[in-house]
């Protein structure tokens, strides 16, 4: 049984259909990626999955139909979205942003401190900046803080919306290494990306979305070597 099954989901903005009959699965312990160009409907799909946008079809999480649950209830079940804009509390420190990431858990303060220490182990750059205001972090550091804050909720399923957006190649590689390491923690991941190559190198399975629909799917390895995708999404030349 997959941890997440998105089942014939459609999203409309007025008369415009942004997501049309999309179905996909995330198995436990997998990283699954959805790649596709601007405007394909990737963000709309994630927003529907977490309940921030109305949709038709079904969202099955851990065997349960959660389509009608409020976003807060989905979050309490271990479902988490790191949005494209990495919304942080700009006027609060790195440390306080992490602390607030645990708000949905009602955990004891000792436990929260331990979890913050673990986030700092994973992101040493955040430890160096623990008292810095989040609004003054660089783009890469903001993405790390957004990931770290999401981990504070102890999610079982993490949805990441374009974690590499606006980041230089070196820091992108670092972020993707960290994402891969989360799989070893037992977190399943649904990763939306325009950076197809980096996403497929990290993922187990992939879907390609164009104008609201899934047009290809397969193992990440198969998609990475598919000539049609190389031409459209990976700058045209195959790498091994
Ligand atoms: N609030 C909205 N009102 C109307 N149309 C919207 C709204 N949000 C998104 N859309 C439209 O829905 C379509 C899908 O947008 P979406 O943001 O889901 O795409 P995306 O794949 O995430 O793109 P990007 O890679 O640029 O983030 C686009 O045509 C977009 O203009
Ligand atoms: Mg988007």
PDB file of C-alpha atoms and ligand atoms in Angstrom:
ATOM      1  CA  UNK A   1       0.000   0.000   0.000  1.00  0.00           C
ATOM      2  CA  UNK A   2       1.481   3.360  -0.977  1.00  0.00           C
ATOM      3  CA  UNK A   3       1.848   6.034   1.703  1.00  0.00           C
ATOM      4  CA  UNK A   4       0.239   8.566  -0.629  1.00  0.00           C
ATOM      5  CA  UNK A   5      -2.076   7.935  -3.553  1.00  0.00           C
ATOM      6  CA  UNK A   6      -3.351  10.879  -5.540  1.00  0.00           C
ATOM      7  CA  UNK A   7      -6.290   9.538  -7.426  1.00  0.00           C
ATOM      8  CA  UNK A   8      -7.785  11.336 -10.459  1.00  0.00           C
ATOM      9  CA  UNK A   9      -7.275  14.764  -8.957  1.00  0.00           C
ATOM     10  CA  UNK A  10      -8.320  17.885 -10.863  1.00  0.00           C
ATOM     11  CA  UNK A  11      -7.935  21.527  -9.837  1.00  0.00           C
ATOM     12  CA  UNK A  12      -9.635  24.480 -11.493  1.00  0.00           C
ATOM     13  CA  UNK A  13      -9.234  28.217 -11.114  1.00  0.00           C
ATOM     14  CA  UNK A  14     -12.626  29.406 -12.287  1.00  0.00           C
ATOM     15  CA  UNK A  15     -13.010  27.970 -15.760  1.00  0.00           C
ATOM     16  CA  UNK A  16      -9.320  27.237 -16.230  1.00  0.00           C
ATOM     17  CA  UNK A  17      -8.320  23.681 -15.345  1.00  0.00           C
ATOM     18  CA  UNK A  18      -4.771  23.716 -13.945  1.00  0.00           C
ATOM     19  CA  UNK A  19      -4.607  20.007 -13.013  1.00  0.00           C
ATOM     20  CA  UNK A  20      -6.513  17.411 -15.009  1.00  0.00           C
ATOM     21  CA  UNK A  21      -7.149  13.885 -13.745  1.00  0.00           C
ATOM     22  CA  UNK A  22      -3.752  13.361 -12.188  1.00  0.00           C
ATOM     23  CA  UNK A  23      -2.973  10.079 -10.432  1.00  0.00           C
ATOM     24  CA  UNK A  24       0.310   9.249  -8.756  1.00  0.00           C
ATOM     25  CA  UNK A  25       1.696   7.240  -5.856  1.00  0.00           C
ATOM     26  CA  UNK A  26       4.445   7.603  -3.303  1.00  0.00           C
ATOM     27  CA  UNK A  27       5.542   4.338  -1.732  1.00  0.00           C
ATOM     28  CA  UNK A  28       6.870   4.310   1.836  1.00  0.00           C
ATOM     29  CA  UNK A  29      10.534   5.263   1.951  1.00  0.00           C
ATOM     30  CA  UNK A  30      10.608   6.520  -1.637  1.00  0.00           C
ATOM     31  CA  UNK A  31      11.546   9.823  -3.192  1.00  0.00           C
ATOM     32  CA  UNK A  32       9.127  10.500  -6.031  1.00  0.00           C
ATOM     33  CA  UNK A  33       9.567  13.510  -8.265  1.00  0.00           C
ATOM     34  CA  UNK A  34       7.168  15.448 -10.471  1.00  0.00           C
ATOM     35  CA  UNK A  35       9.036  17.424 -13.109  1.00  0.00           C
ATOM     36  CA  UNK A  36       7.584  19.811 -15.638  1.00  0.00           C
ATOM     37  CA  UNK A  37       7.817  23.340 -17.028  1.00  0.00           C
ATOM     38  CA  UNK A  38       6.405  26.607 -15.644  1.00  0.00           C
ATOM     39  CA  UNK A  39       2.656  26.548 -15.371  1.00  0.00           C
ATOM     40  CA  UNK A  40       2.362  22.747 -15.666  1.00  0.00           C
ATOM     41  CA  UNK A  41       0.250  22.615 -12.494  1.00  0.00           C
ATOM     42  CA  UNK A  42       2.862  21.211 -10.092  1.00  0.00           C
ATOM     43  CA  UNK A  43       2.283  23.693  -7.277  1.00  0.00           C
ATOM     44  CA  UNK A  44      -1.482  23.435  -7.703  1.00  0.00           C
ATOM     45  CA  UNK A  45      -1.217  19.659  -7.300  1.00  0.00           C
ATOM     46  CA  UNK A  46       0.733  19.939  -4.035  1.00  0.00           C
ATOM     47  CA  UNK A  47      -1.635  22.594  -2.697  1.00  0.00           C
ATOM     48  CA  UNK A  48      -4.581  20.302  -3.445  1.00  0.00           C
ATOM     49  CA  UNK A  49      -2.846  17.350  -1.770  1.00  0.00           C
ATOM     50  CA  UNK A  50      -2.366  19.288   1.493  1.00  0.00           C
ATOM     51  CA  UNK A  51      -5.882  20.742   1.304  1.00  0.00           C
ATOM     52  CA  UNK A  52      -5.064  24.387   0.586  1.00  0.00           C
ATOM     53  CA  UNK A  53      -6.859  24.260  -2.779  1.00  0.00           C
ATOM     54  CA  UNK A  54     -10.181  22.659  -3.582  1.00  0.00           C
ATOM     55  CA  UNK A  55      -9.976  19.701  -5.903  1.00  0.00           C
ATOM     56  CA  UNK A  56     -11.973  16.781  -7.223  1.00  0.00           C
ATOM     57  CA  UNK A  57     -10.770  13.186  -7.011  1.00  0.00           C
ATOM     58  CA  UNK A  58      -9.309  11.518  -3.949  1.00  0.00           C
ATOM     59  CA  UNK A  59      -6.230  11.889  -1.776  1.00  0.00           C
ATOM     60  CA  UNK A  60      -5.444   8.643   0.059  1.00  0.00           C
ATOM     61  CA  UNK A  61      -2.840   8.886   2.799  1.00  0.00           C
ATOM     62  CA  UNK A  62      -1.724   5.803   4.693  1.00  0.00           C
ATOM     63  CA  UNK A  63      -4.807   3.955   3.468  1.00  0.00           C
ATOM     64  CA  UNK A  64      -7.240   6.639   4.551  1.00  0.00           C
ATOM     65  CA  UNK A  65      -9.229   9.007   2.338  1.00  0.00           C
ATOM     66  CA  UNK A  66      -8.186  12.447   3.577  1.00  0.00           C
ATOM     67  CA  UNK A  67      -9.814  14.431   0.752  1.00  0.00           C
ATOM     68  CA  UNK A  68     -12.266  16.080   3.108  1.00  0.00           C
ATOM     69  CA  UNK A  69      -9.954  16.749   6.021  1.00  0.00           C
ATOM     70  CA  UNK A  70      -8.768  20.240   6.907  1.00  0.00           C
ATOM     71  CA  UNK A  71      -5.139  21.112   6.185  1.00  0.00           C
ATOM     72  CA  UNK A  72      -4.381  21.153   9.944  1.00  0.00           C
ATOM     73  CA  UNK A  73      -5.675  17.602  10.319  1.00  0.00           C
ATOM     74  CA  UNK A  74      -3.516  16.442   7.418  1.00  0.00           C
ATOM     75  CA  UNK A  75      -0.476  18.075   9.026  1.00  0.00           C
ATOM     76  CA  UNK A  76      -1.203  16.337  12.327  1.00  0.00           C
ATOM     77  CA  UNK A  77      -1.105  13.031  10.425  1.00  0.00           C
ATOM     78  CA  UNK A  78       2.506  13.695   9.435  1.00  0.00           C
ATOM     79  CA  UNK A  79       1.885  15.278   6.061  1.00  0.00           C
ATOM     80  CA  UNK A  80       3.981  18.358   5.361  1.00  0.00           C
ATOM     81  CA  UNK A  81       4.487  20.890   2.532  1.00  0.00           C
ATOM     82  CA  UNK A  82       7.532  23.111   2.110  1.00  0.00           C
ATOM     83  CA  UNK A  83       6.108  25.738  -0.241  1.00  0.00           C
ATOM     84  CA  UNK A  84       7.848  27.306  -3.208  1.00  0.00           C
ATOM     85  CA  UNK A  85       8.248  30.601  -1.353  1.00  0.00           C
ATOM     86  CA  UNK A  86       9.882  28.986   1.714  1.00  0.00           C
ATOM     87  CA  UNK A  87       7.662  30.994   3.991  1.00  0.00           C
ATOM     88  CA  UNK A  88       9.652  31.705   7.129  1.00  0.00           C
ATOM     89  CA  UNK A  89       9.166  34.134   9.988  1.00  0.00           C
ATOM     90  CA  UNK A  90      11.595  36.787   8.730  1.00  0.00           C
ATOM     91  CA  UNK A  91      11.755  38.740  11.982  1.00  0.00           C
ATOM     92  CA  UNK A  92      12.465  35.681  14.102  1.00  0.00           C
ATOM     93  CA  UNK A  93      15.795  33.949  14.586  1.00  0.00           C
ATOM     94  CA  UNK A  94      16.782  30.677  12.947  1.00  0.00           C
ATOM     95  CA  UNK A  95      16.351  28.988  16.324  1.00  0.00           C
ATOM     96  CA  UNK A  96      12.836  30.340  16.883  1.00  0.00           C
ATOM     97  CA  UNK A  97      11.767  29.383  13.365  1.00  0.00           C
ATOM     98  CA  UNK A  98      12.826  25.817  14.124  1.00  0.00           C
ATOM     99  CA  UNK A  99      11.038  25.857  17.468  1.00  0.00           C
ATOM    100  CA  UNK A 100       7.814  26.961  15.803  1.00  0.00           C
ATOM    101  CA  UNK A 101       8.139  24.116  13.295  1.00  0.00           C
ATOM    102  CA  UNK A 102       7.145  21.748  16.078  1.00  0.00           C
ATOM    103  CA  UNK A 103       3.905  23.582  16.890  1.00  0.00           C
ATOM    104  CA  UNK A 104       1.659  20.870  15.431  1.00  0.00           C
ATOM    105  CA  UNK A 105       3.161  18.212  17.734  1.00  0.00           C
ATOM    106  CA  UNK A 106       2.468  19.575  21.202  1.00  0.00           C
ATOM    107  CA  UNK A 107       5.788  18.073  22.260  1.00  0.00           C
ATOM    108  CA  UNK A 108       7.615  18.663  25.547  1.00  0.00           C
ATOM    109  CA  UNK A 109      10.298  21.337  25.404  1.00  0.00           C
ATOM    110  CA  UNK A 110      13.100  18.840  26.093  1.00  0.00           C
ATOM    111  CA  UNK A 111      12.066  16.803  23.103  1.00  0.00           C
ATOM    112  CA  UNK A 112      11.916  19.909  20.924  1.00  0.00           C
ATOM    113  CA  UNK A 113      15.423  20.894  22.014  1.00  0.00           C
ATOM    114  CA  UNK A 114      16.709  17.444  21.083  1.00  0.00           C
ATOM    115  CA  UNK A 115      15.106  17.688  17.664  1.00  0.00           C
ATOM    116  CA  UNK A 116      16.588  21.139  17.077  1.00  0.00           C
ATOM    117  CA  UNK A 117      20.004  19.701  17.949  1.00  0.00           C
ATOM    118  CA  UNK A 118      19.444  17.020  15.305  1.00  0.00           C
ATOM    119  CA  UNK A 119      18.509  19.626  12.693  1.00  0.00           C
ATOM    120  CA  UNK A 120      21.730  21.495  13.528  1.00  0.00           C
ATOM    121  CA  UNK A 121      23.678  18.248  13.058  1.00  0.00           C
ATOM    122  CA  UNK A 122      22.178  17.902   9.620  1.00  0.00           C
ATOM    123  CA  UNK A 123      22.590  21.596   8.728  1.00  0.00           C
ATOM    124  CA  UNK A 124      25.782  22.920  10.358  1.00  0.00           C
ATOM    125  CA  UNK A 125      25.301  26.230   8.533  1.00  0.00           C
ATOM    126  CA  UNK A 126      22.125  26.810  10.507  1.00  0.00           C
ATOM    127  CA  UNK A 127      23.926  26.203  13.790  1.00  0.00           C
ATOM    128  CA  UNK A 128      26.452  28.922  12.909  1.00  0.00           C
ATOM    129  CA  UNK A 129      23.516  31.271  12.306  1.00  0.00           C
ATOM    130  CA  UNK A 130      21.184  30.192  15.077  1.00  0.00           C
ATOM    131  CA  UNK A 131      20.603  33.735  16.333  1.00  0.00           C
ATOM    132  CA  UNK A 132      20.449  35.407  12.917  1.00  0.00           C
ATOM    133  CA  UNK A 133      17.055  36.719  11.732  1.00  0.00           C
ATOM    134  CA  UNK A 134      15.602  34.410   9.076  1.00  0.00           C
ATOM    135  CA  UNK A 135      14.951  37.368   6.773  1.00  0.00           C
ATOM    136  CA  UNK A 136      18.675  38.041   6.432  1.00  0.00           C
ATOM    137  CA  UNK A 137      19.670  34.501   5.351  1.00  0.00           C
ATOM    138  CA  UNK A 138      20.915  33.747   1.835  1.00  0.00           C
ATOM    139  CA  UNK A 139      18.667  31.790  -0.543  1.00  0.00           C
ATOM    140  CA  UNK A 140      20.388  28.483   0.161  1.00  0.00           C
ATOM    141  CA  UNK A 141      20.293  29.037   3.906  1.00  0.00           C
ATOM    142  CA  UNK A 142      16.602  29.918   3.707  1.00  0.00           C
ATOM    143  CA  UNK A 143      15.931  26.641   1.900  1.00  0.00           C
ATOM    144  CA  UNK A 144      17.874  24.763   4.579  1.00  0.00           C
ATOM    145  CA  UNK A 145      15.870  26.487   7.299  1.00  0.00           C
ATOM    146  CA  UNK A 146      12.614  25.685   5.487  1.00  0.00           C
ATOM    147  CA  UNK A 147      13.654  22.013   5.325  1.00  0.00           C
ATOM    148  CA  UNK A 148      14.831  21.999   8.923  1.00  0.00           C
ATOM    149  CA  UNK A 149      11.641  23.602  10.111  1.00  0.00           C
ATOM    150  CA  UNK A 150       9.585  21.021   8.224  1.00  0.00           C
ATOM    151  CA  UNK A 151      11.571  18.230   9.899  1.00  0.00           C
ATOM    152  CA  UNK A 152      10.629  19.668  13.297  1.00  0.00           C
ATOM    153  CA  UNK A 153       7.084  18.456  12.621  1.00  0.00           C
ATOM    154  CA  UNK A 154       8.512  14.900  12.366  1.00  0.00           C
ATOM    155  CA  UNK A 155       6.747  14.356   9.027  1.00  0.00           C
ATOM    156  CA  UNK A 156       6.190  10.964   7.427  1.00  0.00           C
ATOM    157  CA  UNK A 157       5.574  12.521   4.037  1.00  0.00           C
ATOM    158  CA  UNK A 158       7.363  15.665   2.980  1.00  0.00           C
ATOM    159  CA  UNK A 159       6.291  17.527  -0.136  1.00  0.00           C
ATOM    160  CA  UNK A 160       8.934  19.913  -1.454  1.00  0.00           C
ATOM    161  CA  UNK A 161       8.016  22.548  -4.035  1.00  0.00           C
ATOM    162  CA  UNK A 162      11.087  23.444  -6.110  1.00  0.00           C
ATOM    163  CA  UNK A 163      13.741  23.355  -3.392  1.00  0.00           C
ATOM    164  CA  UNK A 164      16.414  24.377  -5.937  1.00  0.00           C
ATOM    165  CA  UNK A 165      14.573  27.482  -7.147  1.00  0.00           C
ATOM    166  CA  UNK A 166      16.986  30.383  -7.508  1.00  0.00           C
ATOM    167  CA  UNK A 167      19.968  28.501  -6.064  1.00  0.00           C
ATOM    168  CA  UNK A 168      23.441  28.146  -7.581  1.00  0.00           C
ATOM    169  CA  UNK A 169      24.534  24.640  -8.717  1.00  0.00           C
ATOM    170  CA  UNK A 170      26.827  23.997  -5.756  1.00  0.00           C
ATOM    171  CA  UNK A 171      24.218  24.754  -3.117  1.00  0.00           C
ATOM    172  CA  UNK A 172      21.589  22.897  -5.168  1.00  0.00           C
ATOM    173  CA  UNK A 173      23.761  19.806  -4.972  1.00  0.00           C
ATOM    174  CA  UNK A 174      24.082  20.205  -1.212  1.00  0.00           C
ATOM    175  CA  UNK A 175      20.315  20.569  -0.795  1.00  0.00           C
ATOM    176  CA  UNK A 176      19.673  17.456  -2.875  1.00  0.00           C
ATOM    177  CA  UNK A 177      22.231  15.488  -0.870  1.00  0.00           C
ATOM    178  CA  UNK A 178      20.332  16.432   2.261  1.00  0.00           C
ATOM    179  CA  UNK A 179      17.010  15.454   0.659  1.00  0.00           C
ATOM    180  CA  UNK A 180      18.467  12.046  -0.210  1.00  0.00           C
ATOM    181  CA  UNK A 181      19.623  11.638   3.391  1.00  0.00           C
ATOM    182  CA  UNK A 182      16.076  12.220   4.645  1.00  0.00           C
ATOM    183  CA  UNK A 183      14.973   9.049   2.912  1.00  0.00           C
ATOM    184  CA  UNK A 184      17.328   7.174   5.228  1.00  0.00           C
ATOM    185  CA  UNK A 185      15.480   8.735   8.158  1.00  0.00           C
ATOM    186  CA  UNK A 186      12.348   7.003   6.901  1.00  0.00           C
ATOM    187  CA  UNK A 187      10.711  10.144   5.492  1.00  0.00           C
ATOM    188  CA  UNK A 188       8.937   9.647   2.163  1.00  0.00           C
ATOM    189  CA  UNK A 189       9.255  12.569  -0.224  1.00  0.00           C
ATOM    190  CA  UNK A 190       7.251  14.045  -3.077  1.00  0.00           C
ATOM    191  CA  UNK A 191       9.617  16.415  -4.836  1.00  0.00           C
ATOM    192  CA  UNK A 192       8.416  18.935  -7.414  1.00  0.00           C
ATOM    193  CA  UNK A 193      11.160  20.361  -9.591  1.00  0.00           C
ATOM    194  CA  UNK A 194      12.015  22.141 -12.819  1.00  0.00           C
ATOM    195  CA  UNK A 195      15.616  21.025 -12.400  1.00  0.00           C
ATOM    196  CA  UNK A 196      14.864  17.652 -13.967  1.00  0.00           C
ATOM    197  CA  UNK A 197      18.359  16.279 -13.911  1.00  0.00           C
ATOM    198  CA  UNK A 198      19.018  16.964 -10.214  1.00  0.00           C
ATOM    199  CA  UNK A 199      15.566  15.691  -9.273  1.00  0.00           C
ATOM    200  CA  UNK A 200      15.882  12.433 -11.233  1.00  0.00           C
ATOM    201  CA  UNK A 201      19.366  11.798  -9.868  1.00  0.00           C
ATOM    202  CA  UNK A 202      17.899  11.921  -6.355  1.00  0.00           C
ATOM    203  CA  UNK A 203      14.524  10.235  -6.885  1.00  0.00           C
ATOM    204  CA  UNK A 204      13.451   6.604  -7.161  1.00  0.00           C
ATOM    205  CA  UNK A 205      10.498   7.243  -9.435  1.00  0.00           C
ATOM    206  CA  UNK A 206       9.352  10.171 -11.557  1.00  0.00           C
ATOM    207  CA  UNK A 207       6.372  11.682 -13.288  1.00  0.00           C
ATOM    208  CA  UNK A 208       6.443  14.306 -16.034  1.00  0.00           C
ATOM    209  CA  UNK A 209       3.659  16.864 -15.949  1.00  0.00           C
ATOM    210  CA  UNK A 210       2.726  19.134 -18.858  1.00  0.00           C
ATOM    211  CA  UNK A 211      -0.247  21.502 -19.049  1.00  0.00           C
ATOM    212  CA  UNK A 212      -2.004  19.903 -16.106  1.00  0.00           C
ATOM    213  CA  UNK A 213      -1.540  16.264 -17.065  1.00  0.00           C
ATOM    214  CA  UNK A 214       0.917  13.441 -16.396  1.00  0.00           C
ATOM    215  CA  UNK A 215       2.462  12.642 -19.774  1.00  0.00           C
ATOM    216  CA  UNK A 216       5.252  10.222 -18.772  1.00  0.00           C
ATOM    217  CA  UNK A 217       6.185   8.179 -15.745  1.00  0.00           C
ATOM    218  CA  UNK A 218       8.795   5.601 -14.884  1.00  0.00           C
ATOM    219  CA  UNK A 219      11.766   4.791 -12.716  1.00  0.00           C
ATOM    220  CA  UNK A 220      13.978   7.843 -12.273  1.00  0.00           C
ATOM    221  CA  UNK A 221      16.752   6.015 -14.052  1.00  0.00           C
ATOM    222  CA  UNK A 222      14.600   5.217 -17.086  1.00  0.00           C
ATOM    223  CA  UNK A 223      13.347   8.795 -17.349  1.00  0.00           C
ATOM    224  CA  UNK A 224      16.871  10.168 -17.058  1.00  0.00           C
ATOM    225  CA  UNK A 225      17.902   8.204 -20.137  1.00  0.00           C
ATOM    226  CA  UNK A 226      14.724   8.750 -22.154  1.00  0.00           C
ATOM    227  CA  UNK A 227      15.773  10.657 -25.289  1.00  0.00           C
ATOM    228  CA  UNK A 228      12.467  12.564 -25.466  1.00  0.00           C
ATOM    229  CA  UNK A 229      12.973  13.920 -21.968  1.00  0.00           C
ATOM    230  CA  UNK A 230      16.648  14.647 -22.462  1.00  0.00           C
ATOM    231  CA  UNK A 231      15.819  16.826 -25.455  1.00  0.00           C
ATOM    232  CA  UNK A 232      13.064  18.749 -23.658  1.00  0.00           C
ATOM    233  CA  UNK A 233      14.136  18.909 -20.030  1.00  0.00           C
ATOM    234  CA  UNK A 234      17.812  18.225 -19.682  1.00  0.00           C
ATOM    235  CA  UNK A 235      19.517  20.599 -22.043  1.00  0.00           C
ATOM    236  CA  UNK A 236      19.633  18.108 -24.900  1.00  0.00           C
ATOM    237  CA  UNK A 237      22.764  16.092 -24.154  1.00  0.00           C
ATOM    238  CA  UNK A 238      22.811  12.783 -22.366  1.00  0.00           C
ATOM    239  CA  UNK A 239      25.070  12.251 -19.390  1.00  0.00           C
ATOM    240  CA  UNK A 240      25.820   8.879 -17.908  1.00  0.00           C
TER     241      UNK A 240
HETATM  242  N1  LIG B   1      -4.603  31.609  -8.017  1.00  0.00           N
HETATM  243  C1  LIG B   1      -4.678  31.350  -9.326  1.00  0.00           C
HETATM  244  N2  LIG B   1      -5.665  31.860 -10.099  1.00  0.00           N
HETATM  245  C2  LIG B   1      -5.729  31.569 -11.412  1.00  0.00           C
HETATM  246  N3  LIG B   1      -4.880  30.779 -12.063  1.00  0.00           N
HETATM  247  C3  LIG B   1      -3.873  30.244 -11.354  1.00  0.00           C
HETATM  248  C4  LIG B   1      -3.712  30.502  -9.957  1.00  0.00           C
HETATM  249  N4  LIG B   1      -2.619  29.831  -9.522  1.00  0.00           N
HETATM  250  C5  LIG B   1      -2.127  29.200 -10.599  1.00  0.00           C
HETATM  251  N5  LIG B   1      -2.860  29.431 -11.694  1.00  0.00           N
HETATM  252  C6  LIG B   1      -2.625  28.903 -13.051  1.00  0.00           C
HETATM  253  O1  LIG B   1      -2.626  27.488 -12.986  1.00  0.00           O
HETATM  254  C7  LIG B   1      -1.615  26.954 -13.850  1.00  0.00           C
HETATM  255  C8  LIG B   1      -0.698  26.048 -13.075  1.00  0.00           C
HETATM  256  O2  LIG B   1       0.039  26.840 -12.136  1.00  0.00           O
HETATM  257  P1  LIG B   1       1.023  26.188 -11.078  1.00  0.00           P
HETATM  258  O3  LIG B   1       1.536  27.296 -10.228  1.00  0.00           O
HETATM  259  O4  LIG B   1       0.355  25.064 -10.425  1.00  0.00           O
HETATM  260  O5  LIG B   1       2.169  25.650 -12.040  1.00  0.00           O
HETATM  261  P2  LIG B   1       3.647  25.135 -11.691  1.00  0.00           P
HETATM  262  O6  LIG B   1       3.842  23.891 -12.448  1.00  0.00           O
HETATM  263  O7  LIG B   1       3.828  25.101 -10.232  1.00  0.00           O
HETATM  264  O8  LIG B   1       4.565  26.282 -12.322  1.00  0.00           O
HETATM  265  P3  LIG B   1       5.988  26.838 -11.826  1.00  0.00           P
HETATM  266  O9  LIG B   1       7.006  25.820 -12.248  1.00  0.00           O
HETATM  267  O10 LIG B   1       6.136  28.116 -12.581  1.00  0.00           O
HETATM  268  O11 LIG B   1       5.924  27.036 -10.352  1.00  0.00           O
HETATM  269  C9  LIG B   1      -0.942  28.148 -14.495  1.00  0.00           C
HETATM  270  O12 LIG B   1      -1.498  28.349 -15.753  1.00  0.00           O
HETATM  271  C10 LIG B   1      -1.275  29.299 -13.571  1.00  0.00           C
HETATM  272  O13 LIG B   1      -1.343  30.535 -14.253  1.00  0.00           O
HETATM  273 MG1  LIG B   2       5.147  26.020  -8.930  1.00  0.00          MG
END
